[in-house]
Tab-separated table of C-alpha atoms in Angstrom:
chain	number	residue	atom	x	y	z
A	72	MET	CA	0.070	-0.275	0.158
A	73	ASP	CA	2.053	3.247	-1.191
A	74	ARG	CA	-1.388	4.962	-2.751
A	75	ILE	CA	-3.868	5.110	-1.014
A	76	ALA	CA	-7.386	6.764	-1.322
A	77	ILE	CA	-9.866	6.702	1.402
A	78	ILE	CA	-13.401	7.263	0.233
A	79	GLY	CA	-16.785	7.242	2.172
A	80	CYS	CA	-19.801	9.280	3.393
A	81	GLY	CA	-19.485	11.966	5.900
A	82	GLY	CA	-19.003	10.569	9.687
A	83	SER	CA	-17.544	7.261	8.756
A	84	GLY	CA	-14.176	7.696	9.638
A	85	LYS	CA	-12.662	8.669	6.573
A	86	SER	CA	-10.133	10.872	8.676
A	87	THR	CA	-9.019	8.819	11.582
A	88	VAL	CA	-8.595	5.910	9.549
A	89	ALA	CA	-6.371	8.145	7.345
A	90	ARG	CA	-4.408	9.451	10.146
A	91	GLU	CA	-3.819	5.961	11.868
A	92	LEU	CA	-2.107	4.803	8.441
A	93	ALA	CA	0.042	7.431	7.724
A	94	ARG	CA	1.154	7.366	11.306
A	95	ILE	CA	1.993	3.232	11.037
A	96	LEU	CA	3.114	3.686	6.962
A	97	ASP	CA	4.919	6.781	7.855
A	98	ALA	CA	3.421	7.769	4.084
A	99	PRO	CA	1.888	11.758	3.523
A	100	LEU	CA	-1.175	12.239	4.224
A	101	THR	CA	-3.784	15.505	2.404
A	102	HIS	CA	-7.143	15.989	3.762
A	103	LEU	CA	-8.888	16.252	0.662
A	104	ASP	CA	-11.631	19.231	2.579
A	105	ALA	CA	-8.378	21.205	4.267
A	106	LEU	CA	-7.315	21.362	-0.116
A	107	TYR	CA	-10.141	22.264	-1.284
A	108	TYR	CA	-11.826	25.660	1.712
A	109	ASP	CA	-9.824	28.007	3.014
A	110	GLU	CA	-9.724	29.691	6.637
A	111	ASN	CA	-13.109	31.669	4.956
A	112	TRP	CA	-14.568	27.970	3.810
A	113	THR	CA	-14.410	29.207	0.714
A	114	PRO	CA	-13.608	26.447	-2.314
A	115	LEU	CA	-10.519	26.386	-5.200
A	116	PRO	CA	-12.009	26.485	-8.715
A	117	THR	CA	-12.452	23.315	-9.810
A	118	ALA	CA	-9.349	23.150	-12.244
A	119	GLU	CA	-7.361	24.235	-9.543
A	120	PHE	CA	-8.484	21.330	-7.567
A	121	ALA	CA	-8.245	18.727	-10.242
A	122	ALA	CA	-4.952	20.003	-11.114
A	123	GLN	CA	-3.768	20.227	-7.026
A	124	GLN	CA	-4.245	16.250	-7.030
A	125	GLU	CA	-2.658	15.794	-10.234
A	126	LYS	CA	-0.256	16.702	-8.871
A	127	LEU	CA	-0.508	14.922	-5.576
A	128	VAL	CA	-0.755	11.416	-6.834
A	129	THR	CA	2.340	11.858	-8.778
A	130	ARG	CA	4.103	10.600	-5.926
A	131	ASP	CA	5.783	7.701	-5.150
A	132	ARG	CA	3.609	7.375	-1.813
A	133	TRP	CA	1.015	9.172	-0.541
A	134	ILE	CA	-2.802	9.181	1.521
A	135	ILE	CA	-5.238	11.161	0.143
A	136	GLU	CA	-8.870	11.236	2.024
A	137	GLY	CA	-12.161	12.121	0.710
A	138	ASN	CA	-14.915	12.256	-1.608
A	139	TYR	CA	-15.291	14.832	-4.115
A	140	ALA	CA	-16.309	12.232	-6.332
A	141	GLY	CA	-15.867	14.912	-9.953
A	142	THR	CA	-11.988	14.439	-9.184
A	143	LEU	CA	-11.893	10.631	-7.942
A	144	PRO	CA	-10.760	9.236	-11.076
A	145	ILE	CA	-7.344	11.060	-10.545
A	146	ARG	CA	-6.646	9.021	-7.861
A	147	LEU	CA	-8.459	6.271	-8.728
A	148	ALA	CA	-6.205	6.004	-11.558
A	149	ALA	CA	-2.754	6.362	-9.846
A	150	ALA	CA	-3.999	4.187	-6.528
A	151	ASP	CA	-2.643	1.577	-5.822
A	152	THR	CA	-5.563	0.490	-2.700
A	153	VAL	CA	-8.483	2.174	-2.206
A	154	ILE	CA	-10.042	2.035	1.455
A	155	PHE	CA	-13.964	2.199	1.124
A	156	LEU	CA	-15.977	2.980	4.043
A	157	ASP	CA	-19.277	1.853	3.711
A	158	LEU	CA	-21.117	1.957	7.029
A	159	PRO	CA	-24.723	2.510	7.559
A	160	ALA	CA	-26.349	5.994	7.926
A	161	THR	CA	-26.509	5.567	11.491
A	162	ALA	CA	-22.899	4.852	12.080
A	163	CYS	CA	-22.172	8.272	10.076
A	164	LEU	CA	-24.630	10.197	11.990
A	165	ARG	CA	-23.077	9.046	15.357
A	166	GLY	CA	-19.916	9.948	13.860
A	167	ILE	CA	-20.786	13.175	13.245
A	168	LEU	CA	-22.427	14.076	16.768
A	169	GLN	CA	-18.994	12.649	17.962
A	170	ARG	CA	-16.916	15.300	16.089
A	171	ARG	CA	-19.574	17.577	16.844
A	172	ARG	CA	-18.862	17.179	20.665
A	173	ARG	CA	-15.387	16.721	20.406
A	174	TYR	CA	-14.527	20.363	18.063
A	175	ARG	CA	-17.919	21.962	19.646
A	176	GLY	CA	-18.397	23.214	15.584
A	177	GLY	CA	-16.205	25.181	13.045
A	178	GLN	CA	-13.341	24.286	11.239
A	179	HIS	CA	-11.270	21.768	11.954
A	180	PRO	CA	-7.530	23.151	10.768
A	181	ALA	CA	-5.512	19.845	10.479
A	182	ASP	CA	-8.337	18.394	8.299
A	183	GLY	CA	-10.129	20.949	6.975
A	184	VAL	CA	-13.652	19.830	7.798
A	185	TYR	CA	-16.066	22.181	8.412
A	186	ASP	CA	-18.525	21.024	11.157
A	187	ARG	CA	-21.535	22.123	10.085
A	188	ILE	CA	-24.787	20.692	9.871
A	189	THR	CA	-27.382	21.115	7.806
A	190	TRP	CA	-30.300	19.099	6.466
A	191	ASN	CA	-28.938	19.131	3.238
A	192	PHE	CA	-25.601	17.130	5.323
A	193	LEU	CA	-28.394	15.070	6.921
A	194	ARG	CA	-30.120	14.327	3.348
A	195	TYR	CA	-27.019	13.125	2.295
A	196	ILE	CA	-26.145	11.030	4.710
A	197	LEU	CA	-28.961	9.281	5.025
A	198	GLY	CA	-29.332	8.551	1.209
A	199	ASN	CA	-25.326	8.022	0.771
A	200	ARG	CA	-25.197	4.324	0.086
A	201	ARG	CA	-28.260	4.079	-1.573
A	202	THR	CA	-26.879	7.048	-3.970
A	203	MET	CA	-22.852	6.832	-3.765
A	204	ARG	CA	-22.330	2.640	-3.209
A	205	ALA	CA	-23.206	2.126	-6.889
A	206	ARG	CA	-21.174	5.403	-8.411
A	207	ILE	CA	-18.184	4.397	-6.888
A	208	ARG	CA	-18.143	1.030	-7.936
A	209	ALA	CA	-19.025	2.463	-11.578
A	210	LEU	CA	-16.166	5.389	-11.045
A	211	LEU	CA	-13.894	1.884	-10.021
A	212	HIS	CA	-14.930	-0.120	-12.952
A	213	ASP	CA	-14.041	2.732	-15.422
A	214	HIS	CA	-11.091	4.736	-14.048
A	215	GLY	CA	-9.451	2.067	-11.223
A	216	PRO	CA	-10.054	-1.627	-12.269
A	217	HIS	CA	-6.414	-2.664	-10.992
A	218	VAL	CA	-6.567	-0.962	-7.372
A	219	ARG	CA	-6.875	-3.392	-4.335
A	220	LEU	CA	-10.552	-2.536	-2.883
A	221	ILE	CA	-11.087	-2.643	0.912
A	222	THR	CA	-13.907	-2.102	2.197
A	223	LEU	CA	-15.057	-1.564	5.506
A	224	THR	CA	-19.100	-1.883	6.205
A	225	SER	CA	-18.849	-0.704	10.625
A	226	ARG	CA	-16.083	0.955	12.592
A	227	HIS	CA	-15.364	-2.320	14.240
A	228	HIS	CA	-13.938	-3.449	11.199
A	229	ALA	CA	-11.810	-0.395	10.621
A	230	ASN	CA	-10.357	-0.566	13.965
A	231	ARG	CA	-9.418	-4.795	13.212
A	232	PHE	CA	-8.178	-3.730	9.708
A	233	ILE	CA	-5.802	-0.723	11.702
A	234	ASP	CA	-4.840	-3.315	14.009
A	235	HIS	CA	-3.816	-5.972	11.440
A	236	THR	CA	-1.638	-3.526	9.172
A	237	ARG	CA	0.183	-2.253	12.308
A	238	ARG	CA	0.905	-5.586	13.147
A	239	ALA	CA	2.112	-6.183	9.719
A	240	ILE	CA	4.414	-3.129	9.590
A	241	GLN	CA	5.654	-3.110	13.487
A	242	PRO	CA	5.958	-6.872	13.896
A	243	GLY	CA	5.620	-7.048	17.670
A	244	THR	CA	3.081	-4.175	18.233
């Protein structure tokens, strides 16, 4: 695993899995929210956002976490591994509430996430599995048939994957 794209619904644990893997694998990590939004929550122009990702994926090693389906083909074409956090909506909603309690809202400088809960965001989470699962599968088929796909369907499954990876890389831990 040298070039890892981590995708999944908001609140699924993408940032947590990405941080742990980056630490274990000693790989550079990019949070797409931090790349896409500035400190005033203003998004980058689409072409510039895509160009920055094109540059990131030329590196030998990387972990990039975030969805942005419009630019996902850039990451899929260069990735060797895709980790898809395919958790139920209830788990994602719990993750968002935990994040809200932890950070008390606002933008998180480390990963760029802006902690705002809107009706549109809640609808996105509730319908994510129904709408995004098929779209992600199609994008993987078209742009990433070469990748190793790891689908994690619960937080327990994600934690076991992290523990397994840690033991494989750092025996005795």
